[in-house]
CSV table of C-alpha atoms (C1' of nucleotides) in Angstrom, one decimal:
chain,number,residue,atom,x,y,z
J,28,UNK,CA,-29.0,22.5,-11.9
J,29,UNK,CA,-28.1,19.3,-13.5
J,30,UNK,CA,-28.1,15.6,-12.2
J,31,UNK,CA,-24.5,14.6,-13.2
J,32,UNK,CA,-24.1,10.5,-13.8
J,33,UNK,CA,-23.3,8.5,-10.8
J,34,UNK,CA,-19.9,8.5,-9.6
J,35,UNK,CA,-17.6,5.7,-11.5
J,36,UNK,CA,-14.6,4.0,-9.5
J,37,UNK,CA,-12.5,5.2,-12.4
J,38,UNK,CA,-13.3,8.5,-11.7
J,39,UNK,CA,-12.9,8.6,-7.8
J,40,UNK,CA,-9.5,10.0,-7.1
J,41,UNK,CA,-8.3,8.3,-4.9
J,42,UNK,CA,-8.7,4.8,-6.4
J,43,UNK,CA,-7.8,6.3,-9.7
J,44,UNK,CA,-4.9,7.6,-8.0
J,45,UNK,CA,-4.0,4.1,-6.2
J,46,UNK,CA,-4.1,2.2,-9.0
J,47,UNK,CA,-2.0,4.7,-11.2
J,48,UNK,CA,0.6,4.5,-7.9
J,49,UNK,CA,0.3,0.7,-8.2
J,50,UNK,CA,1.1,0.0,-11.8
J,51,UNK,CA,4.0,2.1,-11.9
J,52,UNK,CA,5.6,1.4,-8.8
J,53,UNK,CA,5.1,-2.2,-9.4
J,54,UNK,CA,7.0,-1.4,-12.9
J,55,UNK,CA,9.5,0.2,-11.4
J,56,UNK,CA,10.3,-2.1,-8.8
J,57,UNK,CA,11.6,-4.4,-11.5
J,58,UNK,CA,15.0,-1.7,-11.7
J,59,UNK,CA,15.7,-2.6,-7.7
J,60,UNK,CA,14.1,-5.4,-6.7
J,61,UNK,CA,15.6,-8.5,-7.6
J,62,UNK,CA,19.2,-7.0,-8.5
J,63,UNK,CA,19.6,-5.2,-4.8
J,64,UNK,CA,16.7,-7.1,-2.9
J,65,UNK,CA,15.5,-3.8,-1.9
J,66,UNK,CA,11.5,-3.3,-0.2
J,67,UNK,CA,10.0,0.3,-1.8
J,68,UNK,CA,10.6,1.5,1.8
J,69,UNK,CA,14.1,0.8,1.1
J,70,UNK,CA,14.3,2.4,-2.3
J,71,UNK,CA,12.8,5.0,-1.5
J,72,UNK,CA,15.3,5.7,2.0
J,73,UNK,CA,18.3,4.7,-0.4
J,74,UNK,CA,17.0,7.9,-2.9
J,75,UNK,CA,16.6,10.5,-0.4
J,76,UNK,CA,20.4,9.6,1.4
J,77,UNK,CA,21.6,9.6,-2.4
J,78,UNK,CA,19.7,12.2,-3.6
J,79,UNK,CA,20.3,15.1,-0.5
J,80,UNK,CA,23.4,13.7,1.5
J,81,UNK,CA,23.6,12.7,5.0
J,82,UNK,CA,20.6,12.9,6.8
J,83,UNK,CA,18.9,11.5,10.2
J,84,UNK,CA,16.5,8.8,10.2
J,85,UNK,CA,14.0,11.8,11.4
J,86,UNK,CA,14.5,13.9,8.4
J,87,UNK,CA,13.9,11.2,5.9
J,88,UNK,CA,10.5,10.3,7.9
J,89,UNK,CA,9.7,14.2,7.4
J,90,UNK,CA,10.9,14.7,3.9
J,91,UNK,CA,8.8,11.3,2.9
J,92,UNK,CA,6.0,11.5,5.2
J,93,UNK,CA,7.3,8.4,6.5
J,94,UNK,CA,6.3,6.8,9.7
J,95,UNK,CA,9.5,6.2,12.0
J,96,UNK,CA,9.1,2.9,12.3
J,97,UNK,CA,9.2,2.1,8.4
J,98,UNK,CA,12.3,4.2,8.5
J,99,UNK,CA,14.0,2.4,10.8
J,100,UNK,CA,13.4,-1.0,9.8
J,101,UNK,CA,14.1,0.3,6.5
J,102,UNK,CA,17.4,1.5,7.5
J,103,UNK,CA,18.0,-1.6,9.5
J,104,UNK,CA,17.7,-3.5,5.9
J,105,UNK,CA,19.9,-1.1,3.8
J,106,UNK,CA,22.4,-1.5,6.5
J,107,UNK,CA,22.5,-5.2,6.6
J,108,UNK,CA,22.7,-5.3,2.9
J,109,UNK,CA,25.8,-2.8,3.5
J,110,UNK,CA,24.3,0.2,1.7
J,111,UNK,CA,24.6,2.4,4.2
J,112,UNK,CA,26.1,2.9,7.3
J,113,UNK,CA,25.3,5.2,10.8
J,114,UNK,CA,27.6,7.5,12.6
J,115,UNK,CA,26.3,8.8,16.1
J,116,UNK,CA,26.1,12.9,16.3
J,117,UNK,CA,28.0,13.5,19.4
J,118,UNK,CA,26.3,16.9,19.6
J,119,UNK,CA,23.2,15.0,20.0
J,120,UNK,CA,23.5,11.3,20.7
J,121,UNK,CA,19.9,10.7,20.3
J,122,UNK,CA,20.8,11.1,16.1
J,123,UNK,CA,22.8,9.2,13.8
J,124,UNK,CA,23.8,10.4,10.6
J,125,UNK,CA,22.5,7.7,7.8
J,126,UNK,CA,24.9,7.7,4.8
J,127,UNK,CA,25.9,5.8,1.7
J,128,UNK,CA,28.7,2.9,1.6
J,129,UNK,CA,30.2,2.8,-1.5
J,130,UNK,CA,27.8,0.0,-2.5
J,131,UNK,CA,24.9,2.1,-1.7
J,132,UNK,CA,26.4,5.4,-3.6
J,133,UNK,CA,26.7,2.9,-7.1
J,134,UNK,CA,23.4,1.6,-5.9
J,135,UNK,CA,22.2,4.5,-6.1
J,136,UNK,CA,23.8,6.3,-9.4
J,137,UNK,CA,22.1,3.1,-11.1
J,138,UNK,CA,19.0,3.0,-9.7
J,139,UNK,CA,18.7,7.4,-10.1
J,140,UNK,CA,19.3,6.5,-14.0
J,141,UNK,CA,16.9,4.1,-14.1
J,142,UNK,CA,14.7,6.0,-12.7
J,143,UNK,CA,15.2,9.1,-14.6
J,144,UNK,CA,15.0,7.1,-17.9
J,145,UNK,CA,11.9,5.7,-16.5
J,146,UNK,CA,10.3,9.2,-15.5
J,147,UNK,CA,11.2,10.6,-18.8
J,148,UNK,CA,9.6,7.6,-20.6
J,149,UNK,CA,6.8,8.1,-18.5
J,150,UNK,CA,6.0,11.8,-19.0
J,151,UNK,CA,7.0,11.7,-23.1
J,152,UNK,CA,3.8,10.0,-23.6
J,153,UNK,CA,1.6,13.2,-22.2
J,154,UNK,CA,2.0,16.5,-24.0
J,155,UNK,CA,4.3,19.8,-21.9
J,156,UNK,CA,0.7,21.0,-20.7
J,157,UNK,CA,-0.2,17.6,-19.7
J,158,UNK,CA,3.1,16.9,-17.8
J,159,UNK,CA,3.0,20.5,-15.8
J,160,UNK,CA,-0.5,20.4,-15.2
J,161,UNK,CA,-0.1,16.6,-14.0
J,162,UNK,CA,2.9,17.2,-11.7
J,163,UNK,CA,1.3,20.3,-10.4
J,164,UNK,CA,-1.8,18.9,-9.1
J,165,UNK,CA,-0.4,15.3,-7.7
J,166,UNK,CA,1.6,18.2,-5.7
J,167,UNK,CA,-1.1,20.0,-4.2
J,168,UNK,CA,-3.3,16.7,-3.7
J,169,UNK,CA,0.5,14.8,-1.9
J,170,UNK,CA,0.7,18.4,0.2
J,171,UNK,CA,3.9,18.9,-1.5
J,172,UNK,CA,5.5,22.4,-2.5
Y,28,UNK,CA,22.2,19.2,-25.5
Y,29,UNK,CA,21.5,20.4,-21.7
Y,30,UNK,CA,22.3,18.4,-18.8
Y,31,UNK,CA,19.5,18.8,-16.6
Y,32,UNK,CA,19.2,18.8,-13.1
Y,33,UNK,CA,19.5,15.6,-11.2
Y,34,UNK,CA,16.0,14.0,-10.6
Y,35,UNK,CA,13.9,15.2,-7.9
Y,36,UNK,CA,12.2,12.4,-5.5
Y,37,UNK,CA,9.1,15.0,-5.8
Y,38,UNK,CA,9.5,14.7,-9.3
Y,39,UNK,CA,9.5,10.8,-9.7
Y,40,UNK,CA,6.2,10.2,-10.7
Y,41,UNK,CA,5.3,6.6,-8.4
Y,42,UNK,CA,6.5,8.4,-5.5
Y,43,UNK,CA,4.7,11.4,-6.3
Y,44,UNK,CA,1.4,9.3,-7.0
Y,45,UNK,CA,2.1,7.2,-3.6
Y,46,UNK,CA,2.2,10.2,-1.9
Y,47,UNK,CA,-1.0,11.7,-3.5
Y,48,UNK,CA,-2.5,8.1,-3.6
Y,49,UNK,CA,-1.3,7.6,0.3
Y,50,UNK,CA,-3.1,11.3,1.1
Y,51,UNK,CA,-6.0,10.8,-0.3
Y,52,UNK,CA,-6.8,7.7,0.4
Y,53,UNK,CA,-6.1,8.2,4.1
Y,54,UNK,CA,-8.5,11.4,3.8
Y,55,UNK,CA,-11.3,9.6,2.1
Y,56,UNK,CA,-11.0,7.0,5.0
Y,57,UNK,CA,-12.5,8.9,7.6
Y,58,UNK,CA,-15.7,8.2,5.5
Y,59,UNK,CA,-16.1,4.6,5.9
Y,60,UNK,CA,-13.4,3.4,8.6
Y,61,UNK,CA,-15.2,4.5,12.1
Y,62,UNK,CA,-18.2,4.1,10.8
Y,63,UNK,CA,-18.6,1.4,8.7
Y,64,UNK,CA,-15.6,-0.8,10.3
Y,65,UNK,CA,-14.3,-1.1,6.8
Y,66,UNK,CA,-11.1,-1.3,5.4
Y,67,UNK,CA,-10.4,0.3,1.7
Y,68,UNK,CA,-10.2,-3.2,-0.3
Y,69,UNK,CA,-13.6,-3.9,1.4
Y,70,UNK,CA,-14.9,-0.6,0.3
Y,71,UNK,CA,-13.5,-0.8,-3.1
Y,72,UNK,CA,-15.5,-4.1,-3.3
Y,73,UNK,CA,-18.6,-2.1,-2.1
Y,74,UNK,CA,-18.6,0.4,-4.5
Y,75,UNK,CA,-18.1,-2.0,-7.4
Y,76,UNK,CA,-21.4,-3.8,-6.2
Y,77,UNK,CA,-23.4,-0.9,-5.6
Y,78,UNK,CA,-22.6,1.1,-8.5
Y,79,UNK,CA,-22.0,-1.7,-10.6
Y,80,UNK,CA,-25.0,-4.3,-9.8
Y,81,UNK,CA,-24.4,-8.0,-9.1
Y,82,UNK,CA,-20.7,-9.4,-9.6
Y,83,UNK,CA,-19.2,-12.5,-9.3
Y,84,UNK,CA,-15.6,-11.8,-7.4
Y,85,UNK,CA,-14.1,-12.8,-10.6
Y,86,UNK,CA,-15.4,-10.0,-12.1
Y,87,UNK,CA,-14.3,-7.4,-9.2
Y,88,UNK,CA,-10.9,-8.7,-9.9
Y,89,UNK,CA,-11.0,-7.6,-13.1
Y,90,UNK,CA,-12.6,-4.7,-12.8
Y,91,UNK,CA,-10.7,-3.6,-10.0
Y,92,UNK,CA,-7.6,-5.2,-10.8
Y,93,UNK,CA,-7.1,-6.8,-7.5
Y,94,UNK,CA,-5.8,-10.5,-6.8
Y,95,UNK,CA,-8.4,-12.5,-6.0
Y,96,UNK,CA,-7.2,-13.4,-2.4
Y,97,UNK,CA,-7.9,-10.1,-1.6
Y,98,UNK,CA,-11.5,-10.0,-2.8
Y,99,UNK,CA,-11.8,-13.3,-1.2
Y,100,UNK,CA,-11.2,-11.7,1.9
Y,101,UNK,CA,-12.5,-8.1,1.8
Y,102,UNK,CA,-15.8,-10.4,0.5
Y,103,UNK,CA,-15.6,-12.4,3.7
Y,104,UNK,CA,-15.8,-9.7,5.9
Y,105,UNK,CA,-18.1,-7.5,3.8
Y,106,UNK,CA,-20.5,-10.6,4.5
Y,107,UNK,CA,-19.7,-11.1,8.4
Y,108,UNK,CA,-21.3,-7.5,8.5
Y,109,UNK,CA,-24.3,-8.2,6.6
Y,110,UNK,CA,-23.1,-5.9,3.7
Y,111,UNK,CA,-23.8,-8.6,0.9
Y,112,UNK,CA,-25.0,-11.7,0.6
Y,113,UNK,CA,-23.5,-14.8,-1.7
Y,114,UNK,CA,-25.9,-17.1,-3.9
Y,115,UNK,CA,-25.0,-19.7,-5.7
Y,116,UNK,CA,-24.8,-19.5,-9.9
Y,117,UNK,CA,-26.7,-23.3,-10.8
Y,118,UNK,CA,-25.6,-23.2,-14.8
Y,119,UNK,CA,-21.8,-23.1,-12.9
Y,120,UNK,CA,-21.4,-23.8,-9.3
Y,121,UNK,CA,-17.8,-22.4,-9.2
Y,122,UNK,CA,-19.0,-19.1,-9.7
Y,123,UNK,CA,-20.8,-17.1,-6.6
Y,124,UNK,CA,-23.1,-14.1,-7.4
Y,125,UNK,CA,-22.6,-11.3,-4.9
Y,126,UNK,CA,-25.3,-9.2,-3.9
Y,127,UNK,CA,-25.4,-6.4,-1.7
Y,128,UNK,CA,-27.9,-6.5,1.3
Y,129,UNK,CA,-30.2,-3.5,2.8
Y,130,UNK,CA,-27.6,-2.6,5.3
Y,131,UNK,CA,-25.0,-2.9,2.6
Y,132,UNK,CA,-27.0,-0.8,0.0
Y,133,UNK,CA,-27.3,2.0,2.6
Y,134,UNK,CA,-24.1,2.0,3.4
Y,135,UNK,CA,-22.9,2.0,-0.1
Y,136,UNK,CA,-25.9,5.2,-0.7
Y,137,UNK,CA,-24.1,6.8,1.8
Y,138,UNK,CA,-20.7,6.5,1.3
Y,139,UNK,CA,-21.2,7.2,-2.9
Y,140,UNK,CA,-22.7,10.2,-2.2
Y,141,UNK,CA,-19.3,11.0,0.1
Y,142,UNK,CA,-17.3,10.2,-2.2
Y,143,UNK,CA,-18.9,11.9,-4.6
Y,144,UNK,CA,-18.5,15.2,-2.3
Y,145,UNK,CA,-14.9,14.3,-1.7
Y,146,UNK,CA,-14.3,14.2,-5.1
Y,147,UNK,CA,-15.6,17.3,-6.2
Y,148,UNK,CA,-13.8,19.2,-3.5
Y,149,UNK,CA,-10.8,17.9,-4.4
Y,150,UNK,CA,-11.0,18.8,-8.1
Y,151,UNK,CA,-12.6,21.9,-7.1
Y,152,UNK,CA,-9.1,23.2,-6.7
Y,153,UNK,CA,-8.0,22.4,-10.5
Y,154,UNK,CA,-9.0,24.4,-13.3
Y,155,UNK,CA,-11.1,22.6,-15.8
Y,156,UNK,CA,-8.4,22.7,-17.9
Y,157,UNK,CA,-6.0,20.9,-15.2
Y,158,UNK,CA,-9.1,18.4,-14.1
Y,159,UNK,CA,-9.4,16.7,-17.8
Y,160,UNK,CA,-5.4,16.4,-17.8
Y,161,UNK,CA,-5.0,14.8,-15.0
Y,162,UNK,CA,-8.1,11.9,-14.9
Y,163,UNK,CA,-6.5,11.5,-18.6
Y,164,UNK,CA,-2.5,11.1,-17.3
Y,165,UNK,CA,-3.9,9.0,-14.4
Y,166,UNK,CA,-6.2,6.4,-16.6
Y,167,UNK,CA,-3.3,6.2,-19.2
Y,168,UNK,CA,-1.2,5.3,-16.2
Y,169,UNK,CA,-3.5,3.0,-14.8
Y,170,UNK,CA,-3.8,0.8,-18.0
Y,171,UNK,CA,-7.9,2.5,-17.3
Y,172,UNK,CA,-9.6,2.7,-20.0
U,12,DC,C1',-16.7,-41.1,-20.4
U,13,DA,C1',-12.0,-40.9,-18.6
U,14,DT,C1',-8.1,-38.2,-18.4
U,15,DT,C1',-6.1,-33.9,-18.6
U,16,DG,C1',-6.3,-29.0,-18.2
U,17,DA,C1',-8.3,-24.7,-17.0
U,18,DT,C1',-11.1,-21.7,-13.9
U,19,DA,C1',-13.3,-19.7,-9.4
U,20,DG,C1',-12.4,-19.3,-5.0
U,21,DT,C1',-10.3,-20.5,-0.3
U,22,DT,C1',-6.6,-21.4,2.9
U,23,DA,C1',-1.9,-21.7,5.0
U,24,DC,C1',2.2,-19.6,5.7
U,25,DA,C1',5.7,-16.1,5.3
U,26,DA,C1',6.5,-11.3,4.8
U,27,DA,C1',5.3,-6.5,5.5
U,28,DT,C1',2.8,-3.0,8.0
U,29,DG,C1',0.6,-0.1,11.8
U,30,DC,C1',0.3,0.9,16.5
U,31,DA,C1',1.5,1.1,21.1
U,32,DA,C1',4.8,0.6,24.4
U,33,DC,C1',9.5,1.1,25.3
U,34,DA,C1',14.5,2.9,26.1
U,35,DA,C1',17.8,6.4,25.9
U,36,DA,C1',19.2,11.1,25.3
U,37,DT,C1',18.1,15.8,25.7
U,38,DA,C1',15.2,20.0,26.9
U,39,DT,C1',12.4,22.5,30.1
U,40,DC,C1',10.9,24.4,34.2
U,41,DC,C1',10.7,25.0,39.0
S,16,DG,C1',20.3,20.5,39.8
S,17,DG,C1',16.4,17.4,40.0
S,18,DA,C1',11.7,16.2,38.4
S,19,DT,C1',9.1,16.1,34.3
S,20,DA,C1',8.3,16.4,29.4
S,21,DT,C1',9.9,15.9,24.7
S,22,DT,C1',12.5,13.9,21.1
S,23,DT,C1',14.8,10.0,18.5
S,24,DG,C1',14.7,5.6,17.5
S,25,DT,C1',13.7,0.4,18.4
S,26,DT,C1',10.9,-3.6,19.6
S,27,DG,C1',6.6,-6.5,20.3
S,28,DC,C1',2.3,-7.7,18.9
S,29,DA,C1',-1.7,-7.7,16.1
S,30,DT,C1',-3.4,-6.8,11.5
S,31,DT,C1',-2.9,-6.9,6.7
S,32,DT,C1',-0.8,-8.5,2.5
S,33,DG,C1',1.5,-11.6,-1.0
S,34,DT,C1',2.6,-16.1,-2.7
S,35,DA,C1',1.8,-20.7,-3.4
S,36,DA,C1',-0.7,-24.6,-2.7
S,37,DC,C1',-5.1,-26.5,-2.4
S,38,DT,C1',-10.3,-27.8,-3.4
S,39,DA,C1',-14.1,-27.9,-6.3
S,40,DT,C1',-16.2,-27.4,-10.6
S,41,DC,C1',-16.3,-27.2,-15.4
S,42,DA,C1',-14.2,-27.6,-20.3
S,43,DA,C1',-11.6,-30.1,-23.8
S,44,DT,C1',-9.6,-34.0,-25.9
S,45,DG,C1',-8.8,-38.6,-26.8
DNA sequence: CATTGATAGTTACAAATGCAACAAATATCC
DNA sequence: GGATATTTGTTGCATTTGTAACTATCAATG
């Protein structure tokens, strides 16, 4: 049975992962940032109420793995920037329905572009095999289906 | 030319390699946290010193691509625990060599050799095929070489 | 060698985060 | 139907992070 080499940072997953998660959320960033003064949090609450309709603050903490807090102050921002706006659920008044203002829905359709031309830029430097095998495992590893 | 479907948040590769990043990371914690009262910049800083010898934090910054307030500060507590030591470079006094101590070496024996384990579980899951593509996808990513 | 500029590292302050406690509404169980 | 538990969401406080300003040392240029 062979000694492998020692362990490199750059080959421990979850740094390699971080760091990969860093560079390209810090180069995405540049597409919200400064033109809607959005937090990641924010972006990423603003995608999901785009993205799949109306939802609770609840749902977006489940689909995102969010904790409730960040979702709420998160909210809280998107709403004072007039992005979105809550209506209570009279059925059950602990919920309120989260959705897009008109600013938020153009907000949005800009920021999905961007974001779609920036995936796509992304992925065309990795071959079809590369791309499916890539997506697939960050799945598995982010307990995603 | 097909209109494809409207981009996934599961498919946007930051958020998929926050999640993963976010999962991991959070995983690999239980490893060092309790134990070692750590947090992960401080390990990070660790396991450059232990697997990489003697660094100045200039050279962790670097390597690591951190900012160096954060090494500053993961170094300062790394050194309130006794994990490394500072001594001073003579030929240019700006400059502080970092060394890890007994304690630190130990811990860093240890937690290599976890993270070691860690990672081969983790890729243990990919094919062989699937474990080359994505350290390659990740390191282009990363700006790794 | 004196002035200016660059580099290594720290610190101060503001912003963001995590955690626990909290309030309000609803569900459960006797 | 009333006490208790659970769920949704917010708030307060401590911790962590980011940014900019700062100190100290060295390099470069006249």
């Amino acid at each position: 049975m062979p000694q492998n080499d020692p362990l490199q940072i750059q080959d421990f997953l979850p740094y390699l992962l971080n760091r990969a998660a860093e560079a390209t959320s810090l180069d995405f960033q540049k597409a919200y940032k400064d033109r809607y003064g959005m937090l990641r949090t924010e972006w990423r609450v603003l995608f999901h109420l785009g993205r799949y309709g109306d939802l609770t603050a609840k749902q977006i903490c489940t689909m995102a793995d969010l904790h409730k807090t960040k979702v709420s102050r998160a909210v809280a921002a998107l709403q004072d920037k007039r992005f979105l706006e809550r209506t209570e659920v009279p059925a059950d008044r602990r919920n309120e329905l989260l959705a897009l203002t008109k600013l938020g829905q153009s907000a949005f359709d800009h920021l999905h572009q961007e974001a779609t031309r920036y995936n796509e830029t992304l992925l065309a430097s990795f071959s079809p095999a590369d791309q499916e095998a890539l997506q697939r495992c960050l799945k598995q590893m982010a307990n995603i289906p």
